[in-house]
mmCIF file of C-alpha atoms in Angstrom:
data_model
loop_
_atom_site.group_PDB
_atom_site.id
_atom_site.type_symbol
_atom_site.label_atom_id
_atom_site.label_comp_id
_atom_site.label_asym_id
_atom_site.label_seq_id
_atom_site.Cartn_x
_atom_site.Cartn_y
_atom_site.Cartn_z
ATOM 1 C CA MET A 954 0.003 0.003 0.010
ATOM 2 C CA ALA A 955 1.285 3.435 -0.944
ATOM 3 C CA LEU A 956 1.226 4.923 2.576
ATOM 4 C CA VAL A 957 3.067 1.948 4.116
ATOM 5 C CA TYR A 958 6.130 2.876 2.008
ATOM 6 C CA LYS A 959 5.564 6.610 2.618
ATOM 7 C CA LEU A 960 5.243 5.884 6.350
ATOM 8 C CA GLN A 961 8.666 4.276 6.207
ATOM 9 C CA ALA A 962 10.046 7.464 4.670
ATOM 10 C CA PHE A 963 8.252 9.574 7.300
ATOM 11 C CA SER A 964 9.805 7.381 9.987
ATOM 12 C CA SER A 965 13.091 9.011 9.096
ATOM 13 C CA PHE A 966 11.837 12.059 10.960
ATOM 14 C CA SER A 967 13.473 11.525 14.302
ATOM 15 C CA VAL A 968 11.562 13.323 16.952
ATOM 16 C CA SER A 969 14.079 15.105 19.178
ATOM 17 C CA ALA A 970 13.222 15.387 22.912
ATOM 18 C CA GLN A 971 13.049 19.144 22.533
ATOM 19 C CA ASN A 972 10.645 19.063 19.591
ATOM 20 C CA TYR A 973 8.664 16.206 21.131
ATOM 21 C CA ASN A 974 7.948 18.437 24.058
ATOM 22 C CA LYS A 975 6.953 21.236 21.701
ATOM 23 C CA VAL A 976 4.504 19.049 19.835
ATOM 24 C CA THR A 977 3.007 17.407 22.910
ATOM 25 C CA SER A 978 2.680 20.775 24.537
ATOM 26 C CA LEU A 979 0.628 21.909 21.521
ATOM 27 C CA ILE A 980 -1.678 18.933 22.034
ATOM 28 C CA THR A 981 -2.061 19.241 25.759
ATOM 29 C CA TYR A 982 -1.897 23.013 25.912
ATOM 30 C CA PRO A 983 -3.028 24.260 22.500
ATOM 31 C CA ILE A 984 -1.816 27.616 21.261
ATOM 32 C CA CYS A 985 -4.457 30.293 21.780
ATOM 33 C CA SER A 986 -5.186 33.244 19.569
ATOM 34 C CA LEU A 987 -7.453 36.279 19.659
ATOM 35 C CA HIS A 988 -9.129 34.807 16.549
ATOM 36 C CA TYR A 989 -9.156 31.159 17.575
ATOM 37 C CA LYS A 990 -11.640 31.512 20.424
ATOM 38 C CA ASN A 991 -14.655 32.340 18.242
ATOM 39 C CA SER A 992 -13.532 30.828 14.944
ATOM 40 C CA PRO A 993 -16.119 28.481 13.303
ATOM 41 C CA PHE A 994 -13.283 26.708 11.495
ATOM 42 C CA THR A 995 -10.365 24.564 12.501
ATOM 43 C CA GLU A 996 -7.406 26.811 13.208
ATOM 44 C CA LYS A 997 -3.926 25.217 12.939
ATOM 45 C CA HIS A 998 -3.205 24.701 16.685
ATOM 46 C CA SER A 999 -6.716 25.042 18.114
ATOM 47 C CA ILE A 1000 -7.970 22.884 20.928
ATOM 48 C CA GLU A 1001 -10.800 21.588 18.684
ATOM 49 C CA ARG A 1002 -8.300 20.166 16.225
ATOM 50 C CA TYR A 1003 -6.481 18.060 18.789
ATOM 51 C CA GLN A 1004 -9.677 16.945 20.540
ATOM 52 C CA ARG A 1005 -11.119 15.920 17.179
ATOM 53 C CA ASP A 1006 -7.931 14.029 16.117
ATOM 54 C CA ARG A 1007 -6.985 12.672 19.506
ATOM 55 C CA TRP A 1008 -7.006 9.113 18.261
ATOM 56 C CA LEU A 1009 -3.800 9.855 16.352
ATOM 57 C CA TYR A 1010 -1.882 10.597 19.516
ATOM 58 C CA GLN A 1011 -3.127 7.993 21.911
ATOM 59 C CA SER A 1012 0.141 6.054 21.950
ATOM 60 C CA GLN A 1013 2.126 9.138 23.001
ATOM 61 C CA VAL A 1014 0.088 11.556 24.993
ATOM 62 C CA GLU A 1015 -2.863 11.440 27.409
ATOM 63 C CA LEU A 1016 -5.405 13.919 26.193
ATOM 64 C CA SER A 1017 -7.988 13.603 28.924
ATOM 65 C CA GLN A 1018 -7.359 17.090 30.247
ATOM 66 C CA TYR A 1019 -7.256 20.178 28.101
ATOM 67 C CA GLN A 1020 -6.053 23.575 29.147
ATOM 68 C CA SER A 1021 -5.068 26.683 27.171
ATOM 69 C CA SER A 1022 -2.171 28.368 28.732
ATOM 70 C CA SER A 1023 0.183 29.425 25.906
ATOM 71 C CA CYS A 1024 -0.329 32.247 23.478
ATOM 72 C CA SER A 1025 3.022 32.069 21.700
ATOM 73 C CA LEU A 1026 3.471 30.624 18.174
ATOM 74 C CA PRO A 1027 6.069 27.944 17.616
ATOM 75 C CA SER A 1028 9.377 29.333 16.463
ATOM 76 C CA ASP A 1029 9.942 26.591 13.952
ATOM 77 C CA SER A 1030 6.674 25.764 12.146
ATOM 78 C CA GLU A 1031 8.312 23.209 9.779
ATOM 79 C CA SER A 1032 9.929 21.379 12.679
ATOM 80 C CA ILE A 1033 6.571 21.274 14.469
ATOM 81 C CA ARG A 1034 4.846 19.971 11.333
ATOM 82 C CA GLU A 1035 7.326 17.121 10.812
ATOM 83 C CA ASP A 1036 7.332 16.105 14.408
ATOM 84 C CA ASP A 1037 3.546 16.160 14.490
ATOM 85 C CA ILE A 1038 3.493 13.749 11.523
ATOM 86 C CA ALA A 1039 6.007 11.504 13.289
ATOM 87 C CA LEU A 1040 3.805 11.392 16.356
ATOM 88 C CA GLN A 1041 0.821 10.296 14.240
ATOM 89 C CA LEU A 1042 2.555 7.418 12.460
ATOM 90 C CA PRO A 1043 1.908 4.626 14.844
ATOM 91 C CA GLU A 1044 -1.826 5.174 14.892
ATOM 92 C CA LEU A 1045 -1.972 5.741 11.142
ATOM 93 C CA LYS A 1046 -0.221 2.359 10.581
ATOM 94 C CA LYS A 1047 -2.606 0.661 13.033
ATOM 95 C CA LEU A 1048 -5.620 2.048 11.207
ATOM 96 C CA LEU A 1049 -4.381 0.838 7.882
ATOM 97 C CA GLU A 1050 -3.926 -2.669 9.284
ATOM 98 C CA VAL A 1051 -7.435 -2.625 10.828
ATOM 99 C CA LEU A 1052 -8.921 -1.485 7.569
ATOM 100 C CA LYS A 1053 -7.059 -4.128 5.627
ATOM 101 C CA ARG A 1054 -8.211 -6.964 7.971
ATOM 102 C CA LYS A 1055 -11.790 -5.644 7.769
ATOM 103 C CA ARG A 1056 -11.746 -5.759 4.009
ATOM 104 C CA GLU A 1057 -10.357 -9.333 3.988
ATOM 105 C CA SER A 1058 -12.949 -10.439 6.504
ATOM 106 C CA CYS A 1059 -15.807 -8.949 4.530
ATOM 107 C CA CYS A 1060 -14.584 -10.376 1.263
ATOM 108 C CA GLY A 1061 -13.887 -13.852 2.696
ATOM 109 C CA ASN A 1062 -10.975 -16.104 2.025
ATOM 110 C CA ASP A 1063 -11.917 -18.552 -0.652
ATOM 111 C CA GLY A 1064 -8.367 -19.845 -1.078
ATOM 112 C CA ASP A 1065 -7.784 -18.670 -4.638
ATOM 113 C CA GLY A 1066 -5.960 -15.456 -3.727
ATOM 114 C CA GLU A 1067 -8.644 -13.249 -5.120
ATOM 115 C CA LYS A 1068 -8.378 -9.719 -3.748
ATOM 116 C CA CYS A 1069 -11.183 -7.342 -3.054
ATOM 117 C CA GLY A 1070 -11.102 -4.039 -4.901
ATOM 118 C CA PRO A 1071 -10.018 -0.789 -3.403
ATOM 119 C CA GLY A 1072 -12.401 1.543 -1.611
ATOM 120 C CA ASN A 1073 -13.918 4.709 -3.029
ATOM 121 C CA VAL A 1074 -12.854 8.311 -2.469
ATOM 122 C CA PHE A 1075 -15.450 11.022 -2.240
ATOM 123 C CA LEU A 1076 -14.451 14.631 -2.817
ATOM 124 C CA VAL A 1077 -17.181 16.450 -0.743
ATOM 125 C CA GLY A 1078 -17.839 20.172 -0.781
ATOM 126 C CA THR A 1079 -19.162 21.501 2.537
ATOM 127 C CA GLY A 1080 -20.172 24.972 1.479
ATOM 128 C CA PRO A 1081 -19.004 28.243 3.074
ATOM 129 C CA GLY A 1082 -19.653 27.218 6.728
ATOM 130 C CA ASP A 1083 -23.350 26.948 7.522
ATOM 131 C CA PRO A 1084 -24.124 23.192 7.942
ATOM 132 C CA GLU A 1085 -27.666 23.681 6.596
ATOM 133 C CA LEU A 1086 -26.212 24.496 3.233
ATOM 134 C CA LEU A 1087 -24.915 20.930 2.850
ATOM 135 C CA THR A 1088 -26.503 18.809 0.255
ATOM 136 C CA VAL A 1089 -28.436 15.734 1.392
ATOM 137 C CA LYS A 1090 -26.025 13.586 -0.518
ATOM 138 C CA ALA A 1091 -23.012 15.063 1.239
ATOM 139 C CA VAL A 1092 -24.538 14.391 4.644
ATOM 140 C CA LYS A 1093 -25.185 10.775 3.706
ATOM 141 C CA VAL A 1094 -21.601 10.247 2.594
ATOM 142 C CA VAL A 1095 -20.130 11.981 5.589
ATOM 143 C CA GLN A 1096 -22.126 9.828 7.967
ATOM 144 C CA LYS A 1097 -20.981 6.588 6.243
ATOM 145 C CA ALA A 1098 -17.275 7.337 5.901
ATOM 146 C CA ASP A 1099 -14.542 5.251 7.567
ATOM 147 C CA ILE A 1100 -12.025 8.136 7.470
ATOM 148 C CA LEU A 1101 -12.367 11.786 6.586
ATOM 149 C CA LEU A 1102 -9.480 14.057 5.648
ATOM 150 C CA TYR A 1103 -10.678 17.585 6.350
ATOM 151 C CA ASP A 1104 -9.439 21.070 5.527
ATOM 152 C CA ARG A 1105 -9.235 24.184 7.687
ATOM 153 C CA LEU A 1106 -12.334 25.722 6.167
ATOM 154 C CA VAL A 1107 -14.718 22.842 6.933
ATOM 155 C CA SER A 1108 -16.707 24.371 9.720
ATOM 156 C CA ASN A 1109 -16.877 22.772 13.204
ATOM 157 C CA ASP A 1110 -20.647 22.476 12.830
ATOM 158 C CA VAL A 1111 -20.269 20.327 9.705
ATOM 159 C CA LEU A 1112 -17.750 18.056 11.455
ATOM 160 C CA GLU A 1113 -20.370 17.375 14.187
ATOM 161 C CA LEU A 1114 -22.265 15.364 11.582
ATOM 162 C CA VAL A 1115 -19.505 12.755 11.186
ATOM 163 C CA GLY A 1116 -20.418 9.267 12.223
ATOM 164 C CA PRO A 1117 -19.308 8.004 15.728
ATOM 165 C CA ASP A 1118 -16.986 5.325 14.414
ATOM 166 C CA ALA A 1119 -15.257 7.343 11.796
ATOM 167 C CA ARG A 1120 -11.728 8.674 12.069
ATOM 168 C CA LEU A 1121 -10.924 12.345 11.345
ATOM 169 C CA LEU A 1122 -7.559 13.576 10.082
ATOM 170 C CA TYR A 1123 -6.751 17.269 9.758
ATOM 171 C CA VAL A 1124 -4.785 18.169 6.596
ATOM 172 C CA GLY A 1125 -5.526 21.838 6.489
ATOM 173 C CA LYS A 1126 -3.315 24.652 5.164
ATOM 174 C CA THR A 1127 -3.021 28.184 6.259
ATOM 175 C CA ALA A 1128 -0.484 30.941 5.553
ATOM 176 C CA GLY A 1129 2.849 29.825 6.914
ATOM 177 C CA TYR A 1130 1.684 26.413 8.033
ATOM 178 C CA HIS A 1131 0.749 23.373 5.921
ATOM 179 C CA SER A 1132 -0.083 20.420 8.161
ATOM 180 C CA ARG A 1133 0.329 18.243 5.106
ATOM 181 C CA THR A 1134 1.803 18.968 1.695
ATOM 182 C CA GLN A 1135 -0.452 18.349 -1.299
ATOM 183 C CA GLU A 1136 1.655 15.319 -2.259
ATOM 184 C CA GLU A 1137 1.313 13.829 1.250
ATOM 185 C CA ILE A 1138 -2.476 14.387 1.007
ATOM 186 C CA HIS A 1139 -2.512 12.449 -2.293
ATOM 187 C CA GLU A 1140 -0.614 9.531 -0.735
ATOM 188 C CA LEU A 1141 -2.891 9.432 2.314
ATOM 189 C CA LEU A 1142 -6.001 9.278 0.163
ATOM 190 C CA LEU A 1143 -4.465 6.565 -1.994
ATOM 191 C CA SER A 1144 -3.343 4.437 0.898
ATOM 192 C CA PHE A 1145 -6.682 4.459 2.742
ATOM 193 C CA ALA A 1146 -8.543 3.699 -0.560
ATOM 194 C CA GLU A 1147 -6.129 0.795 -1.247
ATOM 195 C CA ALA A 1148 -6.938 -0.528 2.241
ATOM 196 C CA GLY A 1149 -10.626 -0.752 1.196
ATOM 197 C CA ALA A 1150 -11.891 2.189 3.191
ATOM 198 C CA THR A 1151 -14.656 4.572 2.301
ATOM 199 C CA VAL A 1152 -12.565 7.769 2.182
ATOM 200 C CA VAL A 1153 -14.120 11.233 2.316
ATOM 201 C CA ARG A 1154 -12.095 14.275 1.455
ATOM 202 C CA LEU A 1155 -13.879 17.256 3.004
ATOM 203 C CA LYS A 1156 -13.289 20.600 1.505
ATOM 204 C CA GLY A 1157 -14.841 24.046 2.210
ATOM 205 C CA GLY A 1158 -17.042 25.489 -0.529
ATOM 206 C CA ASP A 1159 -16.963 23.391 -3.675
ATOM 207 C CA PRO A 1160 -14.079 20.904 -4.160
ATOM 208 C CA LEU A 1161 -13.517 21.963 -7.751
ATOM 209 C CA VAL A 1162 -13.463 25.691 -7.241
ATOM 210 C CA PHE A 1163 -10.033 26.762 -5.955
ATOM 211 C CA GLY A 1164 -9.966 23.691 -3.833
ATOM 212 C CA ARG A 1165 -7.343 21.552 -5.655
ATOM 213 C CA GLY A 1166 -9.896 18.804 -5.984
ATOM 214 C CA GLY A 1167 -9.038 18.395 -9.663
ATOM 215 C CA GLU A 1168 -5.450 17.546 -8.732
ATOM 216 C CA GLU A 1169 -6.523 14.923 -6.159
ATOM 217 C CA MET A 1170 -9.030 13.424 -8.627
ATOM 218 C CA ASP A 1171 -6.487 13.171 -11.366
ATOM 219 C CA PHE A 1172 -3.845 11.611 -9.146
ATOM 220 C CA LEU A 1173 -6.231 9.005 -7.737
ATOM 221 C CA GLN A 1174 -7.756 8.049 -11.061
ATOM 222 C CA GLN A 1175 -4.273 7.477 -12.459
ATOM 223 C CA GLN A 1176 -3.792 5.019 -9.640
ATOM 224 C CA GLY A 1177 -7.017 3.177 -10.515
ATOM 225 C CA ILE A 1178 -9.043 4.554 -7.638
ATOM 226 C CA GLN A 1179 -12.650 5.577 -8.333
ATOM 227 C CA VAL A 1180 -13.395 9.178 -7.310
ATOM 228 C CA LYS A 1181 -16.875 10.666 -6.875
ATOM 229 C CA VAL A 1182 -17.418 14.358 -6.571
ATOM 230 C CA ILE A 1183 -20.146 15.753 -4.456
ATOM 231 C CA PRO A 1184 -20.468 19.467 -5.212
ATOM 232 C CA GLY A 1185 -20.844 22.081 -2.492
ATOM 233 C CA ILE A 1186 -22.158 25.617 -2.552
ATOM 234 C CA THR A 1187 -19.114 27.652 -3.447
ATOM 235 C CA SER A 1188 -18.498 30.627 -1.228
ATOM 236 C CA ALA A 1189 -19.305 33.152 -3.960
ATOM 237 C CA SER A 1190 -22.909 31.840 -4.221
ATOM 238 C CA GLY A 1191 -23.464 31.134 -0.568
ATOM 239 C CA ILE A 1192 -22.107 34.375 0.790
ATOM 240 C CA ALA A 1193 -23.656 36.536 -2.008
ATOM 241 C CA ALA A 1194 -27.064 34.993 -1.228
ATOM 242 C CA GLU A 1195 -26.554 35.667 2.522
ATOM 243 C CA LEU A 1196 -25.963 39.392 1.683
ATOM 244 C CA GLY A 1197 -28.714 39.616 -0.882
ATOM 245 C CA ILE A 1198 -26.308 40.291 -3.700
ATOM 246 C CA PRO A 1199 -27.292 38.853 -7.096
ATOM 247 C CA LEU A 1200 -24.112 37.890 -8.838
ATOM 248 C CA THR A 1201 -25.741 38.626 -12.141
ATOM 249 C CA HIS A 1202 -28.583 40.987 -12.777
ATOM 250 C CA ARG A 1203 -30.227 42.026 -16.027
ATOM 251 C CA GLY A 1204 -29.018 45.445 -17.084
ATOM 252 C CA VAL A 1205 -26.385 45.585 -14.325
ATOM 253 C CA ALA A 1206 -24.056 42.560 -14.556
ATOM 254 C CA ASN A 1207 -24.187 40.152 -17.479
ATOM 255 C CA SER A 1208 -21.385 37.908 -16.236
ATOM 256 C CA VAL A 1209 -19.428 36.846 -13.088
ATOM 257 C CA ARG A 1210 -15.769 36.040 -12.757
ATOM 258 C CA PHE A 1211 -14.077 34.066 -9.952
ATOM 259 C CA LEU A 1212 -10.484 35.147 -9.220
ATOM 260 C CA THR A 1213 -7.928 33.875 -6.795
ATOM 261 C CA GLY A 1214 -6.255 36.631 -4.801
ATOM 262 C CA HIS A 1215 -3.360 34.400 -3.819
ATOM 263 C CA SER A 1216 0.098 35.801 -4.329
ATOM 264 C CA ARG A 1217 3.353 34.122 -5.211
ATOM 265 C CA ASN A 1218 5.345 33.049 -2.150
ATOM 266 C CA GLY A 1219 3.058 34.873 0.276
ATOM 267 C CA GLY A 1220 3.630 38.306 -1.039
ATOM 268 C CA THR A 1221 1.213 41.246 -1.260
ATOM 269 C CA ASP A 1222 0.855 41.358 -5.006
ATOM 270 C CA PRO A 1223 -1.941 39.256 -6.529
ATOM 271 C CA LEU A 1224 -0.927 36.394 -8.783
ATOM 272 C CA PHE A 1225 -2.699 37.593 -11.931
ATOM 273 C CA VAL A 1226 -5.089 40.475 -12.682
ATOM 274 C CA ALA A 1227 -6.180 40.643 -16.315
ATOM 275 C CA GLU A 1228 -7.368 43.807 -17.873
ATOM 276 C CA SER A 1229 -10.604 42.056 -18.628
ATOM 277 C CA SER A 1230 -11.171 41.598 -14.882
ATOM 278 C CA ALA A 1231 -12.033 45.333 -14.716
ATOM 279 C CA ASP A 1232 -15.168 44.927 -16.789
ATOM 280 C CA PRO A 1233 -17.799 47.330 -15.203
ATOM 281 C CA ASP A 1234 -20.581 45.132 -16.533
ATOM 282 C CA SER A 1235 -19.297 42.084 -14.761
ATOM 283 C CA THR A 1236 -19.132 40.971 -11.135
ATOM 284 C CA LEU A 1237 -15.803 40.062 -9.694
ATOM 285 C CA VAL A 1238 -15.479 37.624 -6.764
ATOM 286 C CA VAL A 1239 -12.083 37.259 -5.207
ATOM 287 C CA TYR A 1240 -11.206 34.206 -3.122
ATOM 288 C CA MET A 1241 -8.214 34.300 -0.752
ATOM 289 C CA GLY A 1242 -7.557 37.959 -1.474
ATOM 290 C CA LEU A 1243 -7.299 39.510 1.910
ATOM 291 C CA SER A 1244 -3.563 40.105 1.982
ATOM 292 C CA THR A 1245 -3.449 41.308 -1.684
ATOM 293 C CA LEU A 1246 -6.478 43.483 -1.589
ATOM 294 C CA PRO A 1247 -4.731 46.836 -1.704
ATOM 295 C CA ALA A 1248 -2.664 45.867 -4.777
ATOM 296 C CA LEU A 1249 -5.710 44.242 -6.403
ATOM 297 C CA ALA A 1250 -7.901 47.262 -6.027
ATOM 298 C CA LEU A 1251 -5.184 49.506 -7.363
ATOM 299 C CA LYS A 1252 -4.623 47.309 -10.408
ATOM 300 C CA LEU A 1253 -8.392 47.092 -11.178
ATOM 301 C CA MET A 1254 -8.630 50.892 -11.040
ATOM 302 C CA GLN A 1255 -5.551 51.219 -13.247
ATOM 303 C CA HIS A 1256 -7.261 48.906 -15.751
ATOM 304 C CA GLY A 1257 -10.240 51.261 -15.809
ATOM 305 C CA LEU A 1258 -12.668 50.012 -13.205
ATOM 306 C CA PRO A 1259 -14.249 53.127 -11.620
ATOM 307 C CA ALA A 1260 -13.055 53.983 -8.147
ATOM 308 C CA ASN A 1261 -16.607 54.316 -6.836
ATOM 309 C CA THR A 1262 -17.580 50.763 -7.861
ATOM 310 C CA PRO A 1263 -19.462 49.165 -4.979
ATOM 311 C CA ALA A 1264 -17.685 46.389 -3.140
ATOM 312 C CA ALA A 1265 -17.948 44.187 -0.091
ATOM 313 C CA ALA A 1266 -15.581 42.083 1.994
ATOM 314 C CA VAL A 1267 -17.087 39.299 4.062
ATOM 315 C CA GLU A 1268 -15.229 37.436 6.810
ATOM 316 C CA ARG A 1269 -16.396 33.910 7.757
ATOM 317 C CA GLY A 1270 -19.499 34.229 5.648
ATOM 318 C CA THR A 1271 -22.745 32.321 6.543
ATOM 319 C CA THR A 1272 -21.466 31.472 10.042
ATOM 320 C CA PRO A 1273 -22.541 33.164 13.280
ATOM 321 C CA GLN A 1274 -19.150 34.914 13.326
ATOM 322 C CA GLN A 1275 -19.773 36.615 9.935
ATOM 323 C CA ARG A 1276 -18.539 40.197 9.606
ATOM 324 C CA MET A 1277 -18.950 42.549 6.599
ATOM 325 C CA VAL A 1278 -17.406 45.656 5.218
ATOM 326 C CA PHE A 1279 -19.195 47.598 2.456
ATOM 327 C CA ALA A 1280 -17.348 50.399 0.600
ATOM 328 C CA GLU A 1281 -16.533 51.872 -2.738
ATOM 329 C CA LEU A 1282 -13.531 50.162 -4.332
ATOM 330 C CA ASN A 1283 -11.045 52.933 -3.639
ATOM 331 C CA ASP A 1284 -11.882 52.808 0.103
ATOM 332 C CA LEU A 1285 -12.358 49.070 0.553
ATOM 333 C CA ALA A 1286 -8.813 48.057 1.534
ATOM 334 C CA ASP A 1287 -8.560 50.886 4.161
ATOM 335 C CA LYS A 1288 -11.929 49.951 5.754
ATOM 336 C CA VAL A 1289 -11.014 46.251 5.801
ATOM 337 C CA ALA A 1290 -7.767 47.047 7.584
ATOM 338 C CA LEU A 1291 -9.619 49.278 10.041
ATOM 339 C CA GLU A 1292 -12.068 46.482 10.893
ATOM 340 C CA GLU A 1293 -9.152 43.936 11.088
ATOM 341 C CA LEU A 1294 -10.911 41.266 9.059
ATOM 342 C CA VAL A 1295 -9.202 37.885 9.107
ATOM 343 C CA SER A 1296 -9.123 34.915 6.748
ATOM 344 C CA PRO A 1297 -11.274 33.550 5.286
ATOM 345 C CA THR A 1298 -12.609 36.720 3.674
ATOM 346 C CA LEU A 1299 -14.418 36.781 0.342
ATOM 347 C CA ILE A 1300 -14.460 39.989 -1.689
ATOM 348 C CA ILE A 1301 -17.285 40.910 -4.136
ATOM 349 C CA ILE A 1302 -16.694 43.821 -6.507
ATOM 350 C CA GLY A 1303 -19.318 45.179 -8.890
ATOM 351 C CA LYS A 1304 -22.456 47.213 -9.343
ATOM 352 C CA VAL A 1305 -24.623 44.423 -8.103
ATOM 353 C CA VAL A 1306 -23.205 44.977 -4.560
ATOM 354 C CA ALA A 1307 -25.355 48.137 -4.407
ATOM 355 C CA LEU A 1308 -28.454 46.013 -4.843
ATOM 356 C CA SER A 1309 -27.950 44.381 -1.432
ATOM 357 C CA PRO A 1310 -30.320 45.634 1.288
ATOM 358 C CA LEU A 1311 -27.234 45.978 3.397
ATOM 359 C CA TRP A 1312 -25.547 48.483 1.068
ATOM 360 C CA PRO A 1313 -24.952 51.616 3.189
ATOM 361 C CA LEU A 1314 -26.152 54.124 0.652
ATOM 362 C CA SER A 1315 -29.884 54.818 0.323
ATOM 363 C CA SER A 1316 -31.770 53.036 -2.475
ATOM 364 C CA LYS A 1317 -32.018 56.341 -4.330
ATOM 365 C CA GLU A 1318 -28.290 56.934 -4.173
ATOM 366 C CA ALA A 1319 -27.655 53.376 -5.254
ATOM 367 C CA SER A 1320 -29.980 53.745 -8.204
ATOM 368 C CA CYS A 1321 -28.088 56.899 -9.340
ATOM 369 C CA LEU A 1322 -24.836 55.022 -8.926
ATOM 370 C CA MET A 1323 -26.131 52.302 -11.244
ATOM 371 C CA GLU A 1324 -26.905 54.856 -13.883
ATOM 372 C CA ALA A 1325 -23.630 56.737 -13.556
ATOM 373 C CA VAL A 1326 -21.243 53.746 -13.702
#
């Protein structure tokens, strides 16, 4: 099985006493943050993550008592990541063996050496955060899974729907900390599927919209694993609906464009902003664009998008912790900084934003803006 060989490679990570203490302290005394306490999502060192994945650490650490006493970030995130993986290896190996025996037992041993086929992998979109936005099909699959690999932006409320016998494994990524590389995620999915498990890959929003679901699907299919995609409500649709913003509207916006705001190597400059993105008759929705917003807004205006174009930034949309900033494009970055919005924040830019009942201008002023732009 793929992960068995990968686990041998991971075993080369020797956990030093110093780093062992660092990792176990994160488990027993999770790092706190001003934003962790009320986050609806799984933050990288939150207490919820270690409680949820506690089965992975049973052979090393007693997790019966949780406290939160440290507010300092680790000085060496990569070292913490590698040692965290090393601590998980024994339980991952055990689970693979259990799944393999279960498959052999269910298939029966008829003496001819016939093997059972691999399990299935489901790429499941969980929407922007509100568990009531899940599809019925997604709920059914989540409740029948043997193991679920989940991202940071799968909300805590969604994870409460997981069946009692299933195993959860956090593989989330955030700026400056990837609990697993994309290649490691591929190998984990493959190994559990080869062991005959029903594997669910949980992703926020829709798995095929800026979710790298296509890469995972392509990798697994090349290895002969059947992959089924269960779409989710992408953040653009779910959050726009929450705010009463029609992404398209006759006479106002005849198209909508989804854009990643990610930068190269964590910089402040957006990866790519085409001149066509500044179309005043289109709606622009920017995912993962919080850190690059000032440069993005400037480039859009340089490409000809009017400075007074209505815009909105929405933090943690559709969850009880949702916060919003409405402003004209030239003021949006400053107002977002003033309100100290955090990730995940979705940005919607276009005349349709003024159609929201939450738009701060009066309906008469908004109507005049529509005619002027």
